[in-house]
Tab-separated table of C-alpha atoms in Angstrom:
chain	number	residue	atom	x	y	z
Y	1	MET	CA	41.497	-144.052	20.200
Y	2	ALA	CA	38.931	-141.853	21.550
Y	3	ASP	CA	37.487	-138.963	19.431
Y	4	ALA	CA	38.639	-135.429	20.388
Y	5	PRO	CA	35.960	-133.309	21.946
Y	6	THR	CA	34.191	-130.698	19.554
Y	7	ALA	CA	34.951	-127.063	20.304
Y	8	GLN	CA	31.915	-125.072	21.492
Y	9	PRO	CA	31.393	-121.541	19.940
Y	10	THR	CA	31.823	-118.697	22.282
Y	11	ALA	CA	29.062	-116.186	23.059
Y	12	GLU	CA	30.765	-113.407	21.140
Y	13	ALA	CA	31.036	-115.484	18.015
Y	14	THR	CA	27.367	-116.376	18.244
Y	15	ALA	CA	26.312	-112.735	18.508
Y	16	GLU	CA	28.442	-111.711	15.529
Y	17	THR	CA	26.992	-114.438	13.406
Y	18	THR	CA	23.449	-113.394	14.310
Y	19	ALA	CA	24.133	-109.758	13.396
Y	20	GLN	CA	25.506	-110.769	10.034
Y	21	THR	CA	22.447	-112.841	9.352
Y	22	ASN	CA	20.090	-109.923	10.192
Y	23	ASP	CA	21.961	-107.456	7.981
Y	24	ASP	CA	21.984	-109.672	4.990
Y	25	THR	CA	18.261	-110.525	5.167
Y	26	PRO	CA	16.077	-108.186	2.901
Y	27	PRO	CA	12.903	-106.580	4.449
Y	28	SER	CA	9.757	-108.473	3.852
Y	29	PRO	CA	7.406	-106.664	1.359
Y	30	PRO	CA	3.956	-105.301	2.575
Y	31	THR	CA	1.189	-107.656	2.147
Y	32	ALA	CA	-1.453	-107.161	-0.563
Y	33	GLY	CA	-4.125	-106.652	2.065
Y	34	LYS	CA	-2.324	-103.752	3.683
Y	35	ARG	CA	-1.813	-101.972	0.338
Y	36	LYS	CA	-5.477	-102.367	-0.524
Y	37	LYS	CA	-6.479	-100.939	2.802
Y	38	LEU	CA	-4.335	-97.838	2.291
Y	39	LEU	CA	-5.732	-97.260	-1.208
Y	40	THR	CA	-9.257	-97.598	0.103
Y	41	ILE	CA	-8.623	-95.012	2.828
Y	42	LEU	CA	-7.094	-92.643	0.271
Y	43	ALA	CA	-10.076	-93.044	-2.045
Y	44	VAL	CA	-12.511	-92.366	0.795
Y	45	VAL	CA	-10.598	-89.246	1.784
Y	46	VAL	CA	-10.634	-87.973	-1.833
Y	47	VAL	CA	-14.347	-88.660	-2.242
Y	48	VAL	CA	-15.232	-87.029	1.078
Y	49	GLY	CA	-13.080	-84.011	0.198
Y	50	ALA	CA	-14.771	-83.731	-3.197
Y	51	ILE	CA	-18.190	-83.954	-1.596
Y	52	LEU	CA	-17.320	-81.301	0.996
Y	53	TRP	CA	-15.882	-79.022	-1.685
Y	54	ALA	CA	-18.999	-79.478	-3.829
Y	55	ILE	CA	-21.230	-78.681	-0.853
Y	56	TRP	CA	-19.169	-75.600	-0.011
Y	57	TYR	CA	-19.128	-74.389	-3.604
Y	58	PHE	CA	-22.800	-74.882	-4.436
Y	59	VAL	CA	-24.030	-73.686	-1.037
Y	60	PHE	CA	-21.667	-70.804	-0.389
Y	61	GLU	CA	-19.820	-69.827	-3.583
Y	62	ALA	CA	-21.969	-70.646	-6.598
Y	63	GLY	CA	-23.573	-67.487	-7.957
Y	64	ARG	CA	-21.177	-65.147	-6.109
Y	65	VAL	CA	-18.849	-62.923	-8.142
Y	66	HIS	CA	-15.689	-61.581	-6.546
Y	67	THR	CA	-13.310	-58.709	-7.190
Y	68	ASP	CA	-10.647	-56.927	-5.207
Y	69	ASN	CA	-10.539	-54.071	-7.743
Y	70	ALA	CA	-12.942	-51.879	-5.787
Y	71	TYR	CA	-12.476	-48.455	-4.225
Y	72	VAL	CA	-14.373	-46.236	-1.806
Y	73	GLY	CA	-15.705	-43.005	-3.309
Y	74	ALA	CA	-17.924	-40.103	-2.255
Y	75	ASP	CA	-19.529	-37.048	-3.848
Y	76	SER	CA	-17.213	-34.578	-2.147
Y	77	ALA	CA	-18.366	-30.982	-1.611
Y	78	GLN	CA	-15.966	-28.358	-2.964
Y	79	VAL	CA	-16.158	-25.337	-0.648
Y	80	THR	CA	-15.632	-22.038	-2.498
Y	81	SER	CA	-15.960	-18.415	-1.516
Y	82	LEU	CA	-18.866	-16.598	-3.174
Y	83	VAL	CA	-17.501	-13.154	-2.266
Y	84	SER	CA	-14.023	-11.689	-2.282
Y	85	GLY	CA	-12.240	-10.332	0.750
Y	86	ALA	CA	-9.599	-10.880	3.402
Y	87	VAL	CA	-9.891	-13.948	5.639
Y	88	THR	CA	-10.210	-13.043	9.316
Y	89	GLU	CA	-10.917	-16.506	10.782
Y	90	VAL	CA	-10.343	-20.140	9.828
Y	91	ARG	CA	-12.173	-22.319	12.332
Y	92	VAL	CA	-11.394	-25.805	11.016
Y	93	GLY	CA	-8.336	-27.790	10.110
Y	94	GLY	CA	-7.625	-30.763	7.892
Y	95	THR	CA	-9.108	-34.138	8.964
Y	96	GLN	CA	-11.580	-32.348	11.249
Y	97	PRO	CA	-15.173	-33.660	11.170
Y	98	VAL	CA	-17.863	-31.011	10.684
Y	99	ARG	CA	-21.635	-30.882	10.643
Y	100	LYS	CA	-23.763	-29.171	8.016
Y	101	GLY	CA	-23.992	-25.472	8.859
Y	102	ASP	CA	-20.817	-25.294	10.943
Y	103	ILE	CA	-18.729	-22.162	10.354
Y	104	LEU	CA	-15.591	-22.909	8.357
Y	105	VAL	CA	-14.159	-19.516	7.365
Y	106	VAL	CA	-15.024	-15.866	8.132
Y	107	ILE	CA	-14.236	-13.080	5.617
Y	108	ASP	CA	-13.890	-9.428	6.638
Y	109	PRO	CA	-17.499	-8.059	6.452
Y	110	ALA	CA	-16.682	-4.301	6.507
Y	111	ASP	CA	-17.204	-3.694	2.778
Y	112	ALA	CA	-20.344	-5.831	2.743
Y	113	ARG	CA	-21.841	-3.814	5.625
Y	114	ILE	CA	-21.206	-0.562	3.722
Y	115	ASP	CA	-22.943	-2.021	0.672
Y	116	VAL	CA	-25.936	-2.948	2.834
Y	117	ALA	CA	-26.166	0.603	4.233
Y	118	THR	CA	-25.951	2.070	0.722
Y	119	ALA	CA	-28.676	-0.264	-0.548
Y	120	GLU	CA	-30.931	0.625	2.407
Y	121	ALA	CA	-30.545	4.337	1.603
Y	122	ALA	CA	-31.340	3.669	-2.062
Y	123	LEU	CA	-34.502	1.816	-1.039
Y	124	LEU	CA	-35.670	4.716	1.113
Y	125	GLU	CA	-34.995	7.130	-1.752
Y	126	ALA	CA	-37.009	4.973	-4.170
Y	127	GLN	CA	-39.912	4.843	-1.706
Y	128	GLN	CA	-39.833	8.626	-1.325
Y	129	LYS	CA	-39.816	9.114	-5.102
Y	130	TYR	CA	-42.796	6.790	-5.413
Y	131	GLY	CA	-44.667	8.828	-2.817
Y	132	GLN	CA	-43.751	12.024	-4.671
Y	133	THR	CA	-44.935	10.542	-7.981
Y	134	ALA	CA	-48.213	9.457	-6.414
Y	135	ALA	CA	-48.699	12.964	-5.012
Y	136	LEU	CA	-47.932	14.513	-8.386
Y	137	ALA	CA	-50.517	12.262	-9.983
Y	138	GLY	CA	-53.121	13.541	-7.526
Y	139	SER	CA	-52.054	17.134	-8.176
Y	140	ALA	CA	-52.285	16.577	-11.927
Y	141	ARG	CA	-55.819	15.275	-11.568
Y	142	SER	CA	-56.712	18.400	-9.578
Y	143	LYS	CA	-55.204	20.584	-12.309
Y	144	VAL	CA	-57.354	18.843	-14.889
Y	145	SER	CA	-60.459	19.703	-12.856
Y	146	SER	CA	-59.260	23.311	-12.555
Y	147	ARG	CA	-58.679	23.523	-16.301
Y	148	ASN	CA	-62.211	22.269	-16.913
Y	149	ALA	CA	-63.481	25.202	-14.847
Y	150	ASP	CA	-61.299	27.588	-16.854
Y	151	ILE	CA	-62.823	26.240	-20.068
Y	152	ALA	CA	-66.307	26.819	-18.684
Y	153	GLN	CA	-65.395	30.419	-17.807
Y	154	ALA	CA	-63.866	31.032	-21.242
Y	155	ARG	CA	-66.966	29.686	-22.903
Y	156	ALA	CA	-69.139	31.929	-20.739
Y	157	ARG	CA	-67.066	34.922	-21.786
Y	158	LEU	CA	-67.441	33.823	-25.396
Y	159	ALA	CA	-71.206	33.608	-25.013
Y	160	ASP	CA	-71.250	37.116	-23.478
Y	161	ALA	CA	-69.089	38.387	-26.347
Y	162	ASN	CA	-71.512	36.842	-28.847
Y	163	ALA	CA	-74.402	38.612	-27.128
Y	164	VAL	CA	-72.566	41.916	-27.230
Y	165	VAL	CA	-71.809	41.398	-30.925
Y	166	ALA	CA	-75.473	40.673	-31.638
Y	167	ARG	CA	-76.626	43.736	-29.662
Y	168	THR	CA	-74.139	46.078	-31.276
Y	169	LYS	CA	-75.011	44.701	-34.705
Y	170	ILE	CA	-78.695	45.465	-34.125
Y	171	ASP	CA	-77.830	48.971	-32.890
Y	172	LEU	CA	-75.604	49.566	-35.914
Y	173	ASP	CA	-78.343	48.438	-38.317
Y	174	ARG	CA	-80.871	50.708	-36.645
Y	175	ARG	CA	-78.520	53.704	-36.885
Y	176	GLN	CA	-77.927	53.007	-40.546
Y	177	GLN	CA	-81.694	53.015	-41.229
Y	178	LEU	CA	-82.236	56.223	-39.287
Y	179	ILE	CA	-79.388	58.069	-40.910
Y	180	ALA	CA	-81.245	58.135	-44.228
Y	181	SER	CA	-84.261	59.875	-42.710
Y	182	GLY	CA	-82.095	62.236	-40.686
Y	183	ALA	CA	-83.333	60.849	-37.385
Y	184	ALA	CA	-79.779	59.879	-36.377
Y	185	SER	CA	-76.602	61.852	-36.713
Y	186	GLY	CA	-73.415	60.681	-38.337
Y	187	GLU	CA	-71.700	60.722	-34.942
Y	188	GLU	CA	-74.188	58.226	-33.558
Y	189	LEU	CA	-73.617	55.983	-36.564
Y	190	THR	CA	-69.852	56.157	-36.049
Y	191	THR	CA	-70.238	55.336	-32.380
Y	192	ALA	CA	-72.483	52.354	-33.183
Y	193	ARG	CA	-70.036	51.129	-35.804
Y	194	ALA	CA	-67.127	51.396	-33.349
Y	195	ALA	CA	-69.071	49.529	-30.669
Y	196	TYR	CA	-69.798	46.738	-33.133
Y	197	GLN	CA	-66.164	46.433	-34.149
Y	198	SER	CA	-65.139	46.348	-30.488
Y	199	ALA	CA	-67.687	43.587	-29.821
Y	200	LEU	CA	-66.270	41.534	-32.714
Y	201	ALA	CA	-62.744	41.891	-31.299
Y	202	ALA	CA	-63.961	40.894	-27.836
Y	203	ARG	CA	-65.634	37.837	-29.305
Y	204	GLN	CA	-62.401	36.797	-31.074
Y	205	LEU	CA	-60.552	37.254	-27.799
Y	206	ALA	CA	-63.112	35.090	-26.026
Y	207	GLN	CA	-62.790	32.417	-28.696
Y	208	ALA	CA	-59.007	32.446	-28.267
Y	209	GLY	CA	-59.502	32.151	-24.509
Y	210	VAL	CA	-61.665	29.060	-24.989
Y	211	ALA	CA	-59.056	27.489	-27.271
Y	212	SER	CA	-56.307	28.321	-24.787
Y	213	ALA	CA	-58.288	26.837	-21.905
Y	214	ILE	CA	-58.926	23.674	-23.906
Y	215	ALA	CA	-55.211	23.361	-24.785
Y	216	THR	CA	-54.237	23.886	-21.166
Y	217	GLU	CA	-56.762	21.243	-20.102
Y	218	ASN	CA	-55.326	18.779	-22.651
Y	219	SER	CA	-51.804	19.432	-21.376
Y	220	ALA	CA	-52.911	18.922	-17.794
Y	221	GLY	CA	-54.678	15.738	-18.811
Y	222	ALA	CA	-51.512	14.431	-20.473
Y	223	ASP	CA	-49.458	15.268	-17.379
Y	224	ALA	CA	-52.028	13.543	-15.190
Y	225	ALA	CA	-52.012	10.462	-17.454
Y	226	ALA	CA	-48.205	10.323	-17.346
Y	227	SER	CA	-48.150	10.623	-13.582
Y	228	GLU	CA	-50.896	8.063	-13.163
Y	229	ALA	CA	-49.065	5.654	-15.504
Y	230	LEU	CA	-46.123	5.643	-13.095
Y	231	VAL	CA	-48.274	4.525	-10.185
Y	232	ARG	CA	-51.207	2.767	-11.896
Y	233	GLY	CA	-51.626	-0.831	-10.691
Y	234	THR	CA	-48.747	-0.582	-8.225
Y	235	THR	CA	-48.189	0.007	-4.542
Y	236	ILE	CA	-45.176	1.295	-2.714
Y	237	ASP	CA	-44.007	-2.337	-2.376
Y	238	THR	CA	-44.551	-3.347	-6.006
Y	239	ALA	CA	-43.341	-0.213	-7.794
Y	240	PRO	CA	-40.477	-1.080	-10.214
Y	241	ASP	CA	-37.967	1.381	-8.748
Y	242	VAL	CA	-38.774	0.290	-5.215
Y	243	ALA	CA	-38.605	-3.402	-6.145
Y	244	SER	CA	-35.252	-2.877	-7.866
Y	245	ALA	CA	-33.843	-1.077	-4.845
Y	246	ARG	CA	-35.133	-3.817	-2.559
Y	247	ALA	CA	-33.475	-6.464	-4.768
Y	248	ARG	CA	-30.167	-4.613	-4.501
Y	249	LEU	CA	-30.601	-4.511	-0.737
Y	250	ASN	CA	-31.297	-8.245	-0.626
Y	251	LYS	CA	-28.197	-8.862	-2.751
Y	252	ALA	CA	-26.093	-6.754	-0.391
Y	253	ARG	CA	-27.462	-8.622	2.631
Y	254	LEU	CA	-26.791	-11.941	0.899
Y	255	ASP	CA	-23.193	-10.913	0.219
Y	256	LEU	CA	-22.864	-9.943	3.879
Y	257	ALA	CA	-24.178	-13.346	4.951
Y	258	ARG	CA	-21.767	-15.036	2.546
Y	259	THR	CA	-18.803	-13.575	4.392
Y	260	VAL	CA	-19.417	-16.438	6.823
Y	261	ILE	CA	-18.709	-19.670	4.937
Y	262	ARG	CA	-20.448	-22.733	6.374
Y	263	ALA	CA	-20.160	-26.470	5.778
Y	264	PRO	CA	-22.554	-27.565	3.004
Y	265	VAL	CA	-22.744	-31.197	4.214
Y	266	ASP	CA	-21.715	-33.432	7.089
Y	267	GLY	CA	-18.244	-34.794	6.540
Y	268	VAL	CA	-14.516	-34.491	7.111
Y	269	VAL	CA	-12.450	-31.465	6.064
Y	270	THR	CA	-9.617	-32.189	3.670
Y	271	ASN	CA	-7.378	-30.282	1.255
Y	272	ARG	CA	-7.629	-26.984	3.178
Y	273	GLN	CA	-6.060	-24.182	1.119
Y	274	VAL	CA	-6.824	-21.014	3.081
Y	275	GLN	CA	-5.006	-19.121	5.842
Y	276	VAL	CA	-5.860	-16.173	8.084
Y	277	GLY	CA	-4.983	-12.878	6.384
Y	278	GLN	CA	-5.175	-14.326	2.896
Y	279	ARG	CA	-7.261	-12.366	0.383
Y	280	ILE	CA	-9.410	-14.728	-1.635
Y	281	ALA	CA	-11.363	-14.062	-4.800
Y	282	ALA	CA	-14.964	-15.037	-5.448
Y	283	GLY	CA	-15.135	-18.593	-6.738
Y	284	ALA	CA	-11.734	-19.621	-5.361
Y	285	PRO	CA	-11.748	-23.154	-3.809
Y	286	ILE	CA	-10.644	-23.111	-0.185
Y	287	MET	CA	-11.237	-26.683	1.039
Y	288	THR	CA	-13.114	-29.918	0.448
Y	289	VAL	CA	-15.650	-31.601	2.720
Y	290	VAL	CA	-15.895	-35.366	2.198
Y	291	PRO	CA	-19.293	-36.818	3.240
Y	292	ILE	CA	-18.058	-40.023	4.835
Y	293	ALA	CA	-21.543	-41.154	5.871
Y	294	SER	CA	-22.719	-41.241	2.248
Y	295	ALA	CA	-19.655	-42.937	0.776
Y	296	TYR	CA	-20.098	-45.622	-1.868
Y	297	VAL	CA	-17.956	-48.240	-3.589
Y	298	ASP	CA	-17.121	-48.513	-7.280
Y	299	ALA	CA	-16.233	-52.152	-7.962
Y	300	ASN	CA	-14.531	-52.799	-11.312
Y	301	TYR	CA	-15.762	-56.225	-12.440
Y	302	LYS	CA	-14.677	-58.054	-15.533
Y	303	GLU	CA	-17.272	-57.986	-18.272
Y	304	SER	CA	-17.440	-61.784	-18.136
Y	305	GLN	CA	-18.517	-61.594	-14.476
Y	306	LEU	CA	-21.529	-59.368	-15.022
Y	307	ARG	CA	-23.781	-61.815	-16.851
Y	308	ASP	CA	-26.063	-62.389	-13.859
Y	309	VAL	CA	-25.467	-59.161	-11.928
Y	310	LYS	CA	-28.618	-57.021	-11.510
Y	311	ILE	CA	-29.454	-53.799	-9.733
Y	312	GLY	CA	-30.597	-54.403	-6.171
Y	313	GLN	CA	-28.561	-57.573	-5.536
Y	314	PRO	CA	-26.844	-57.800	-2.118
Y	315	VAL	CA	-23.112	-57.284	-1.768
Y	316	GLU	CA	-20.640	-58.174	0.975
Y	317	LEU	CA	-17.530	-56.037	1.276
Y	318	THR	CA	-14.375	-56.162	3.352
Y	319	SER	CA	-11.530	-53.699	3.679
Y	320	ASP	CA	-7.908	-54.005	4.696
Y	321	PHE	CA	-8.562	-50.930	6.841
Y	322	TYR	CA	-10.592	-53.057	9.285
Y	323	GLY	CA	-9.675	-56.597	8.237
Y	324	ASP	CA	-11.811	-59.578	7.270
Y	325	ASP	CA	-13.610	-59.619	10.616
Y	326	VAL	CA	-15.615	-56.512	9.661
Y	327	VAL	CA	-18.065	-57.208	6.829
Y	328	PHE	CA	-19.934	-54.339	5.189
Y	329	HIS	CA	-23.294	-54.967	3.544
Y	330	GLY	CA	-24.558	-53.102	0.521
Y	331	ARG	CA	-26.552	-53.306	-2.687
Y	332	VAL	CA	-25.879	-52.799	-6.370
Y	333	THR	CA	-27.386	-49.474	-7.454
Y	334	GLY	CA	-26.122	-49.028	-10.997
Y	335	PHE	CA	-23.574	-49.616	-13.739
Y	336	ALA	CA	-21.237	-47.067	-15.276
Y	337	GLY	CA	-21.965	-45.796	-18.766
Y	338	GLY	CA	-18.701	-47.216	-20.104
Y	339	THR	CA	-15.554	-49.087	-19.220
Y	340	GLY	CA	-12.504	-47.424	-17.772
Y	341	ALA	CA	-10.635	-47.805	-21.059
Y	342	ALA	CA	-13.435	-46.050	-22.980
Y	343	PHE	CA	-13.033	-42.873	-20.926
Y	344	SER	CA	-9.268	-42.947	-20.508
Y	345	LEU	CA	-7.113	-40.051	-21.668
Y	346	ILE	CA	-5.778	-42.114	-24.580
Y	347	PRO	CA	-8.465	-44.667	-25.583
Y	348	ALA	CA	-7.300	-47.998	-26.965
Y	349	GLN	CA	-7.176	-48.265	-30.775
Y	350	ASN	CA	-8.065	-51.810	-31.817
Y	351	ALA	CA	-8.117	-51.338	-35.587
Y	352	THR	CA	-4.668	-52.859	-36.135
Y	353	GLY	CA	-4.012	-56.308	-37.536
Y	354	ASN	CA	-2.256	-57.573	-34.419
Y	355	TRP	CA	-5.214	-56.903	-32.164
Y	356	VAL	CA	-5.442	-59.025	-29.022
Y	357	LYS	CA	-8.650	-59.139	-27.040
Y	358	VAL	CA	-8.317	-57.742	-23.504
Y	359	VAL	CA	-11.091	-58.377	-21.019
Y	360	GLN	CA	-12.504	-54.993	-19.959
Y	361	ARG	CA	-13.742	-53.958	-16.544
Y	362	LEU	CA	-16.991	-52.079	-15.930
Y	363	PRO	CA	-17.495	-50.031	-12.736
Y	364	VAL	CA	-20.450	-51.169	-10.647
Y	365	ARG	CA	-21.801	-48.698	-8.086
Y	366	ILE	CA	-22.485	-50.210	-4.643
Y	367	VAL	CA	-24.166	-48.334	-1.789
Y	368	ILE	CA	-23.163	-49.426	1.706
Y	369	ASP	CA	-25.649	-49.853	4.552
Y	370	PRO	CA	-25.603	-46.621	6.622
Y	371	LYS	CA	-25.552	-48.638	9.853
Y	372	ASP	CA	-22.295	-50.277	8.814
Y	373	MET	CA	-20.875	-46.888	7.814
Y	374	ARG	CA	-21.746	-45.386	11.183
Y	375	ALA	CA	-20.188	-48.328	13.012
Y	376	HIS	CA	-17.045	-48.429	10.877
Y	377	PRO	CA	-16.463	-45.213	8.883
Y	378	LEU	CA	-14.470	-45.562	5.682
Y	379	ARG	CA	-12.289	-43.081	3.833
Y	380	VAL	CA	-12.313	-42.147	0.172
Y	381	GLY	CA	-9.830	-44.125	-1.893
Y	382	LEU	CA	-9.621	-47.234	0.315
Y	383	THR	CA	-9.551	-50.564	-1.501
Y	384	MET	CA	-12.330	-53.078	-0.907
Y	385	ASP	CA	-13.053	-56.720	-1.649
Y	386	ALA	CA	-16.575	-56.990	-3.092
Y	387	VAL	CA	-18.695	-60.120	-3.460
Y	388	ILE	CA	-22.051	-59.834	-5.267
Y	389	ASP	CA	-24.619	-62.533	-4.533
Y	390	THR	CA	-26.454	-63.156	-7.811
Y	391	ARG	CA	-28.571	-66.032	-6.484
Y	392	GLY	CA	-31.354	-63.816	-5.221
Y	393	LYS	CA	-33.595	-61.456	-7.111
């Protein structure tokens, strides 16, 4: 009996069997050579990255100290009125740039002009008084010369009186000798005696005249000395009264000039506190002018960062105001005299038993290159990122 023919599998059955075989077969593991190759590539990448980082750090970052705790500052000029009065003009507003000498505020100058006129009149009066005093000194000197002549005349009269006394005394003596012999009468003797007494009285009067002339001359000399003392060693420009009056005039003119308030520095007006019509007192602040061109940066570095920082080292700064594309260049110019905590309103008290050390920050003053400031002006109070390069001198 012949064998029955074997059934042939259909195409669908064959495909199903193949799919089952593929699903049940586990994936073949990577070869050892492939794993080694991947590890080698990874190691090379790590080494190259480390080398590049080391190059970047030692070339670009080593010796550079960073901080973002830095702020723009400036020595702002407080504008105050030096005289009191009513404001008639305010020529600037807030945020307005001004140049040194520009007019900011004008105060009513009426009272100041009156003071100037009064001081000018006082100066003229002092000059006239000096001229009068100088003339009186000359007159006093003339009086002294006149009194000297009066003394000479009084002395001449005294000499004449002495001569008369001597003559009458001789005549009286002669009459007394002749009266004994009867050659002279008693009437003649009486007449001679009376003449002698009259001569004595005239001499006393002449002596009093000399004394009076001398006293008058002394008084005139004292008056002349007093008058000369007022003008001795001075001129009409250097006399004390004239100089005092001129100083008052200069003060009045200065007060008049101060009615026009001008900008003390170049900068930007801020914090304006004055209005037209307002009456301000002397010394009252009216606005602030911030000198933008001379702004600086105070960078607060940790004390541990300042080991190698020295005055004169270069600094690179950036600001969020302009972004990282604008780099300002500056130099370290000084260190503050103490940390911020040392000068705070309530200083830290570290005498307790639970004291914990806190790293302090010291302000470092940085001056920015004026060219950079002119190209990109900053404003007071802006934050900055500061990087000091300590690798140079």
